Amino acid sequence: MTFIDIVMLVVSILLLIIAFLAVSEKKLIKSVIFLSALSMLSVVSFVLMKAPDVALTEAVIGSGLVTSLFVFTLLSIKKEEAK
Amino acid sequence: MKKLLAFIAVIGLGVLIILALDNNYQFPAFGHAYLPSRVSEHYITKGSNVDIIFGQTLNPESGPANIVTSIVVDYRSFDTLGEVTVLFISALGVSLLLGSAVTQKRLELEFKPNFMLRVGSRALFGIIIMTGVYVTLHGHLTPGGGFPGGTMIASAMLLLYLADDQFRAKIKSFKILEGVAGSLYVIIGLIGLIVGTYFLSNFLDNGVVGDLLSSGIIPIVYILIGLKVGSEISGMIDNFLTEEEVK
């Protein structure tokens, strides 16, 4: 088993665990943060699988833009509920 | 208890998937797949019998050094036009839902940007926009291209929105830029139809593989896509962060 194999194994186990946490978490904001961590880890796995194009797009959209849009939507929903 | 059972089920399914893929004769080990059996060999060799050498080969069939770009923007450019249209329609839907009021103002949230966030965002803004422009310009040489580059530019705009709770971009000019870039993409395609033989055909000289100014219309098309995606997603961010003004 080479070094890359071990890294790949660790990353895939973490992917499974974080995906489970993102689904099972009760608080929505924590779920969004887990989703962001999931995209970041999938970027690592894409780079390990030699797909830099997909990795770049995933890094920008998955962990940057989508997370911030989710967070702002949650904030504005909370504001509506407080009224 | 329920959580524990669900966790065990998830791990079990994950192991099952990995084992099923690992011992399957149809799923070769990583890096050992025979590519011409999956992708048409024509796209990999660019239709020539000799090897394509970075920085030497003159005027190949398809210019980009990055093979993904040579498929996405050269061989299958019409698909990319459809992809851009899909993004346009989703931006249209967002602005119909969230931005239809005549006067808009910034969303009042219960968080005020502090000193560090304000200064840090201003400092990072330039770096992020430079990275976005670099990724867009070098789309035919390195991984990336118009879509990630445009999204990077839009995330720089998002940073400006975060840094100042009164800031609003000039969203009208973004809309004009978006329309102009999208129409220019179609016009370039139509010029290809008139000058060349088919829609979006590469009517400029391909040049040497690996040069910044090479591969004909592909850098131009990628810059247009970058501008369009960047302004579109900036408009979407503006729609998310504004609300109807109550008088």
CSV table of C-alpha atoms in Angstrom, one decimal:
chain,number,residue,atom,x,y,z
A,1,MET,CA,0.0,0.0,0.0
A,2,THR,CA,1.6,3.3,-1.1
A,3,PHE,CA,1.3,6.6,0.6
A,4,ILE,CA,-1.3,7.9,-1.9
A,5,ASP,CA,-3.5,4.8,-1.2
A,6,ILE,CA,-3.4,5.5,2.5
A,7,VAL,CA,-4.3,9.2,2.0
A,8,MET,CA,-7.1,8.2,-0.4
A,9,LEU,CA,-8.5,5.8,2.2
A,10,VAL,CA,-8.5,8.4,5.0
A,11,VAL,CA,-10.1,11.0,2.7
A,12,SER,CA,-12.9,8.6,1.6
A,13,ILE,CA,-13.7,7.5,5.2
A,14,LEU,CA,-13.8,11.2,6.2
A,15,LEU,CA,-16.1,11.9,3.2
A,16,LEU,CA,-18.5,9.2,4.4
A,17,ILE,CA,-18.5,10.4,8.0
A,18,ILE,CA,-19.0,14.1,7.1
A,19,ALA,CA,-21.7,13.3,4.6
A,20,PHE,CA,-23.5,11.3,7.4
A,21,LEU,CA,-23.1,14.2,9.8
A,22,ALA,CA,-24.4,16.7,7.3
A,23,VAL,CA,-27.6,14.7,6.8
A,24,SER,CA,-28.2,13.8,10.5
A,25,GLU,CA,-27.4,17.2,12.0
A,26,LYS,CA,-30.5,18.9,13.5
A,27,LYS,CA,-29.3,22.5,13.3
A,28,LEU,CA,-29.3,23.8,9.7
A,29,ILE,CA,-26.4,26.1,10.0
A,30,LYS,CA,-24.1,23.3,11.2
A,31,SER,CA,-25.4,21.1,8.4
A,32,VAL,CA,-24.4,23.8,5.9
A,33,ILE,CA,-20.9,23.9,7.4
A,34,PHE,CA,-20.6,20.1,7.1
A,35,LEU,CA,-21.6,20.4,3.5
A,36,SER,CA,-18.8,22.9,2.9
A,37,ALA,CA,-16.3,20.6,4.6
A,38,LEU,CA,-17.6,17.8,2.3
A,39,SER,CA,-16.9,19.8,-0.8
A,40,MET,CA,-13.4,20.7,0.5
A,41,LEU,CA,-12.6,17.1,1.1
A,42,SER,CA,-14.0,16.1,-2.3
A,43,VAL,CA,-11.6,18.7,-3.8
A,44,VAL,CA,-8.8,16.8,-2.2
A,45,SER,CA,-10.1,13.5,-3.6
A,46,PHE,CA,-10.5,15.0,-7.1
A,47,VAL,CA,-6.9,16.2,-7.0
A,48,LEU,CA,-5.7,12.8,-5.9
A,49,MET,CA,-7.7,11.3,-8.8
A,50,LYS,CA,-5.9,13.7,-11.2
A,51,ALA,CA,-9.0,15.8,-12.2
A,52,PRO,CA,-7.8,19.3,-11.5
A,53,ASP,CA,-10.5,20.9,-13.7
A,54,VAL,CA,-13.3,19.4,-11.6
A,55,ALA,CA,-11.4,20.2,-8.4
A,56,LEU,CA,-11.1,23.9,-9.3
A,57,THR,CA,-14.8,24.2,-10.1
A,58,GLU,CA,-15.8,22.3,-7.0
A,59,ALA,CA,-13.5,24.4,-4.8
A,60,VAL,CA,-15.0,27.7,-6.1
A,61,ILE,CA,-18.6,26.7,-6.4
A,62,GLY,CA,-19.1,24.0,-3.8
A,63,SER,CA,-17.2,25.4,-0.8
A,64,GLY,CA,-17.3,29.1,-1.6
A,65,LEU,CA,-20.4,30.3,-3.4
A,66,VAL,CA,-23.0,27.7,-2.4
A,67,THR,CA,-22.1,27.8,1.3
A,68,SER,CA,-22.3,31.6,1.5
A,69,LEU,CA,-25.7,31.6,-0.3
A,70,PHE,CA,-27.0,29.0,2.1
A,71,VAL,CA,-25.8,31.0,5.1
A,72,PHE,CA,-27.4,34.2,3.8
A,73,THR,CA,-30.6,32.4,3.1
A,74,LEU,CA,-30.7,31.0,6.6
A,75,LEU,CA,-30.0,34.4,8.1
A,76,SER,CA,-32.8,36.0,6.2
A,77,ILE,CA,-35.2,33.2,7.1
A,78,LYS,CA,-34.3,33.7,10.8
A,79,LYS,CA,-35.0,37.4,10.3
A,80,GLU,CA,-38.4,36.7,8.8
A,81,GLU,CA,-39.2,34.3,11.7
A,82,ALA,CA,-38.3,36.9,14.3
A,83,LYS,CA,-40.9,39.3,13.0
B,1,MET,CA,-29.7,4.7,19.1
B,2,LYS,CA,-31.4,5.6,15.8
B,3,LYS,CA,-28.4,7.7,14.8
B,4,LEU,CA,-26.0,4.8,15.6
B,5,LEU,CA,-28.0,2.4,13.5
B,6,ALA,CA,-28.1,4.9,10.6
B,7,PHE,CA,-24.3,5.4,10.9
B,8,ILE,CA,-23.7,1.7,10.8
B,9,ALA,CA,-25.9,1.4,7.7
B,10,VAL,CA,-24.0,4.3,6.0
B,11,ILE,CA,-20.6,2.8,6.7
B,12,GLY,CA,-21.8,-0.7,5.7
B,13,LEU,CA,-23.1,0.7,2.4
B,14,GLY,CA,-19.9,2.6,1.8
B,15,VAL,CA,-17.8,-0.5,2.3
B,16,LEU,CA,-20.2,-2.5,0.1
B,17,ILE,CA,-19.8,0.0,-2.8
B,18,ILE,CA,-16.0,0.1,-2.4
B,19,LEU,CA,-15.8,-3.7,-2.4
B,20,ALA,CA,-18.2,-4.1,-5.3
B,21,LEU,CA,-16.1,-1.7,-7.4
B,22,ASP,CA,-12.8,-3.2,-6.3
B,23,ASN,CA,-13.4,-6.7,-7.4
B,24,ASN,CA,-15.1,-6.0,-10.6
B,25,TYR,CA,-13.5,-6.9,-13.9
B,26,GLN,CA,-15.4,-4.1,-15.7
B,27,PHE,CA,-13.8,-1.5,-13.3
B,28,PRO,CA,-10.1,-1.4,-13.9
B,29,ALA,CA,-7.6,-0.3,-11.2
B,30,PHE,CA,-7.0,3.4,-10.9
B,31,GLY,CA,-4.8,4.7,-13.8
B,32,HIS,CA,-5.0,1.4,-15.8
B,33,ALA,CA,-8.1,2.1,-17.8
B,34,TYR,CA,-7.7,1.9,-21.6
B,35,LEU,CA,-8.7,5.4,-22.6
B,36,PRO,CA,-9.5,4.9,-26.3
B,37,SER,CA,-12.2,2.4,-25.4
B,38,ARG,CA,-14.1,5.1,-23.5
B,39,VAL,CA,-13.2,8.4,-25.2
B,40,SER,CA,-13.0,8.6,-28.9
B,41,GLU,CA,-9.3,8.3,-29.8
B,42,HIS,CA,-9.7,11.2,-32.2
B,43,TYR,CA,-10.1,13.6,-29.3
B,44,ILE,CA,-7.1,12.4,-27.5
B,45,THR,CA,-4.7,12.5,-30.4
B,46,LYS,CA,-6.4,15.5,-32.0
B,47,GLY,CA,-6.7,13.6,-35.2
B,48,SER,CA,-3.0,13.4,-36.0
B,49,ASN,CA,-0.7,10.4,-36.2
B,50,VAL,CA,2.3,12.0,-34.6
B,51,ASP,CA,2.6,13.1,-30.9
B,52,ILE,CA,1.5,16.6,-30.0
B,53,ILE,CA,4.5,18.3,-28.2
B,54,PHE,CA,3.9,21.2,-25.9
B,55,GLY,CA,5.5,24.4,-27.3
B,56,GLN,CA,6.5,22.9,-30.6
B,57,THR,CA,3.5,21.4,-32.6
B,58,LEU,CA,2.3,24.0,-35.1
B,59,ASN,CA,-1.3,24.2,-36.1
B,60,PRO,CA,-2.9,21.0,-34.8
B,61,GLU,CA,-6.5,20.2,-35.4
B,62,SER,CA,-7.5,21.6,-32.0
B,63,GLY,CA,-5.4,24.2,-30.4
B,64,PRO,CA,-5.7,24.0,-26.5
B,65,ALA,CA,-2.9,22.3,-24.5
B,66,ASN,CA,-5.5,21.3,-21.9
B,67,ILE,CA,-7.4,18.4,-23.3
B,68,VAL,CA,-10.6,19.1,-21.3
B,69,THR,CA,-10.8,22.6,-22.9
B,70,SER,CA,-10.2,21.2,-26.3
B,71,ILE,CA,-13.3,19.0,-25.9
B,72,VAL,CA,-15.5,21.5,-24.0
B,73,VAL,CA,-14.9,24.6,-26.1
B,74,ASP,CA,-13.7,23.2,-29.4
B,75,TYR,CA,-15.2,19.8,-30.3
B,76,ARG,CA,-18.3,20.3,-28.1
B,77,SER,CA,-18.7,24.1,-28.0
B,78,PHE,CA,-22.4,23.9,-28.8
B,79,ASP,CA,-22.9,22.0,-25.5
B,80,THR,CA,-21.1,24.8,-23.7
B,81,LEU,CA,-23.5,27.3,-25.3
B,82,GLY,CA,-26.4,25.2,-23.9
B,83,GLU,CA,-24.7,25.2,-20.4
B,84,VAL,CA,-24.4,29.0,-20.5
B,85,THR,CA,-28.1,29.1,-21.4
B,86,VAL,CA,-29.0,26.9,-18.4
B,87,LEU,CA,-27.1,29.2,-16.1
B,88,PHE,CA,-28.8,32.2,-17.7
B,89,ILE,CA,-32.3,30.6,-17.1
B,90,SER,CA,-31.5,29.9,-13.4
B,91,ALA,CA,-30.3,33.5,-12.9
B,92,LEU,CA,-33.5,34.6,-14.6
B,93,GLY,CA,-35.6,32.5,-12.1
B,94,VAL,CA,-33.7,33.9,-9.1
B,95,SER,CA,-34.2,37.5,-10.2
B,96,LEU,CA,-37.9,36.8,-10.9
B,97,LEU,CA,-38.4,35.5,-7.4
B,98,LEU,CA,-36.2,37.8,-5.4
B,99,GLY,CA,-35.5,40.9,-7.5
B,100,SER,CA,-38.8,41.9,-9.1
B,101,ALA,CA,-39.5,44.9,-6.9
B,102,VAL,CA,-38.8,48.4,-8.3
B,103,THR,CA,-36.7,49.7,-5.5
B,104,GLN,CA,-34.3,47.4,-3.7
B,105,LYS,CA,-32.2,48.0,-0.6
B,106,ARG,CA,-29.6,46.0,1.3
B,107,LEU,CA,-30.9,43.2,3.5
B,108,GLU,CA,-30.7,44.2,7.2
B,109,LEU,CA,-29.0,41.4,9.0
B,110,GLU,CA,-28.0,41.2,12.6
B,111,PHE,CA,-24.4,41.2,12.0
B,112,LYS,CA,-22.1,44.2,11.4
B,113,PRO,CA,-18.8,43.7,9.7
B,114,ASN,CA,-16.0,44.4,12.2
B,115,PHE,CA,-12.6,46.1,11.4
B,116,MET,CA,-10.7,43.0,10.5
B,117,LEU,CA,-13.4,41.8,8.1
B,118,ARG,CA,-13.6,45.1,6.4
B,119,VAL,CA,-9.8,45.6,5.9
B,120,GLY,CA,-9.2,41.9,5.2
B,121,SER,CA,-11.8,41.8,2.5
B,122,ARG,CA,-10.5,44.9,0.8
B,123,ALA,CA,-7.0,43.3,0.7
B,124,LEU,CA,-8.2,39.9,-0.5
B,125,PHE,CA,-10.5,41.4,-3.2
B,126,GLY,CA,-7.6,42.2,-5.5
B,127,ILE,CA,-5.9,38.9,-5.1
B,128,ILE,CA,-9.1,36.9,-5.8
B,129,ILE,CA,-10.0,39.0,-8.8
B,130,MET,CA,-6.5,38.5,-10.2
B,131,THR,CA,-6.7,34.8,-9.7
B,132,GLY,CA,-10.1,34.8,-11.5
B,133,VAL,CA,-8.7,36.7,-14.5
B,134,TYR,CA,-5.7,34.4,-14.6
B,135,VAL,CA,-7.8,31.3,-14.6
B,136,THR,CA,-10.0,32.7,-17.3
B,137,LEU,CA,-7.2,33.9,-19.6
B,138,HIS,CA,-5.2,30.6,-19.3
B,139,GLY,CA,-8.3,28.4,-19.8
B,140,HIS,CA,-6.8,26.8,-22.9
B,141,LEU,CA,-3.4,26.0,-21.2
B,142,THR,CA,-4.1,25.1,-17.6
B,143,PRO,CA,-7.0,23.6,-15.7
B,144,GLY,CA,-9.9,26.0,-15.2
B,145,GLY,CA,-11.5,28.3,-17.8
B,146,GLY,CA,-14.4,30.6,-18.0
B,147,PHE,CA,-16.8,28.9,-15.5
B,148,PRO,CA,-14.4,28.7,-12.5
B,149,GLY,CA,-12.8,32.0,-13.4
B,150,GLY,CA,-16.1,33.8,-13.7
B,151,THR,CA,-17.3,32.3,-10.4
B,152,MET,CA,-14.1,33.5,-8.7
B,153,ILE,CA,-14.7,37.1,-9.9
B,154,ALA,CA,-18.3,36.8,-8.5
B,155,SER,CA,-17.0,35.5,-5.2
B,156,ALA,CA,-14.7,38.6,-5.0
B,157,MET,CA,-17.9,40.7,-5.4
B,158,LEU,CA,-19.5,38.6,-2.6
B,159,LEU,CA,-16.5,39.6,-0.4
B,160,LEU,CA,-17.2,43.3,-1.1
B,161,TYR,CA,-20.8,42.8,-0.1
B,162,LEU,CA,-19.6,41.1,3.1
B,163,ALA,CA,-17.2,43.9,3.9
B,164,ASP,CA,-19.6,46.8,3.8
B,165,ASP,CA,-23.3,46.5,4.8
B,166,GLN,CA,-24.3,49.4,2.7
B,167,PHE,CA,-22.4,48.5,-0.5
B,168,ARG,CA,-24.3,47.7,-3.7
B,169,ALA,CA,-22.7,47.0,-7.0
B,170,LYS,CA,-23.9,48.8,-10.2
B,171,ILE,CA,-26.1,45.9,-11.1
B,172,LYS,CA,-27.5,47.5,-14.3
B,173,SER,CA,-24.1,47.5,-16.0
B,174,PHE,CA,-23.6,43.9,-15.0
B,175,LYS,CA,-26.9,43.0,-16.7
B,176,ILE,CA,-25.7,44.9,-19.9
B,177,LEU,CA,-22.3,43.1,-19.7
B,178,GLU,CA,-24.0,39.8,-19.4
B,179,GLY,CA,-26.2,40.3,-22.4
B,180,VAL,CA,-23.4,41.6,-24.6
B,181,ALA,CA,-21.1,38.7,-23.7
B,182,GLY,CA,-23.8,36.1,-24.3
B,183,SER,CA,-24.7,37.6,-27.7
B,184,LEU,CA,-21.1,37.9,-28.7
B,185,TYR,CA,-20.7,34.2,-28.1
B,186,VAL,CA,-23.6,33.4,-30.5
B,187,ILE,CA,-22.2,36.0,-33.0
B,188,ILE,CA,-18.8,34.3,-33.0
B,189,GLY,CA,-20.6,31.1,-33.7
B,190,LEU,CA,-22.5,32.6,-36.6
B,191,ILE,CA,-19.2,34.1,-38.0
B,192,GLY,CA,-17.8,30.6,-37.9
B,193,LEU,CA,-20.9,29.4,-39.8
B,194,ILE,CA,-20.3,32.0,-42.5
B,195,VAL,CA,-16.5,31.9,-42.8
B,196,GLY,CA,-16.0,28.2,-42.0
B,197,THR,CA,-18.3,25.3,-42.5
B,198,TYR,CA,-20.3,24.8,-39.3
B,199,PHE,CA,-21.6,26.7,-36.3
B,200,LEU,CA,-18.8,27.8,-33.8
B,201,SER,CA,-16.0,26.5,-36.1
B,202,ASN,CA,-12.5,27.7,-35.3
B,203,PHE,CA,-11.9,30.3,-38.0
B,204,LEU,CA,-8.7,31.7,-36.6
B,205,ASP,CA,-5.1,30.3,-36.8
B,206,ASN,CA,-4.4,27.7,-34.1
B,207,GLY,CA,-0.7,28.6,-33.6
B,208,VAL,CA,1.8,26.8,-31.5
B,209,VAL,CA,0.4,24.5,-28.8
B,210,GLY,CA,1.1,26.1,-25.4
B,211,ASP,CA,1.4,29.7,-26.3
B,212,LEU,CA,-0.8,32.2,-24.6
B,213,LEU,CA,-2.0,33.6,-27.9
B,214,SER,CA,-2.9,30.3,-29.6
B,215,SER,CA,-5.8,28.1,-30.5
B,216,GLY,CA,-7.9,30.6,-32.4
B,217,ILE,CA,-11.2,31.7,-31.0
B,218,ILE,CA,-11.0,29.5,-27.8
B,219,PRO,CA,-9.4,32.2,-25.5
B,220,ILE,CA,-11.9,34.8,-26.8
B,221,VAL,CA,-14.9,32.4,-26.2
B,222,TYR,CA,-13.5,31.6,-22.7
B,223,ILE,CA,-13.1,35.3,-21.8
B,224,LEU,CA,-16.7,35.9,-23.0
B,225,ILE,CA,-17.9,33.0,-20.9
B,226,GLY,CA,-15.9,34.3,-17.9
B,227,LEU,CA,-17.5,37.7,-18.2
B,228,LYS,CA,-21.0,36.3,-18.6
B,229,VAL,CA,-20.7,33.9,-15.7
B,230,GLY,CA,-19.1,36.4,-13.4
B,231,SER,CA,-21.7,39.1,-14.0
B,232,GLU,CA,-24.5,36.6,-13.9
B,233,ILE,CA,-23.5,35.2,-10.5
B,234,SER,CA,-22.8,38.7,-9.2
B,235,GLY,CA,-26.3,39.6,-10.1
B,236,MET,CA,-27.6,36.5,-8.3
B,237,ILE,CA,-25.6,37.4,-5.2
B,238,ASP,CA,-27.1,40.9,-5.3
B,239,ASN,CA,-30.6,39.4,-5.6
B,240,PHE,CA,-29.9,37.3,-2.5
B,241,LEU,CA,-28.6,40.1,-0.4
B,242,THR,CA,-31.2,42.8,-1.2
B,243,GLU,CA,-34.9,43.1,-0.2
B,244,GLU,CA,-37.9,45.1,-1.2
B,245,GLU,CA,-37.9,48.6,0.1
B,246,VAL,CA,-40.9,49.3,2.3
B,247,LYS,CA,-42.1,52.9,2.2
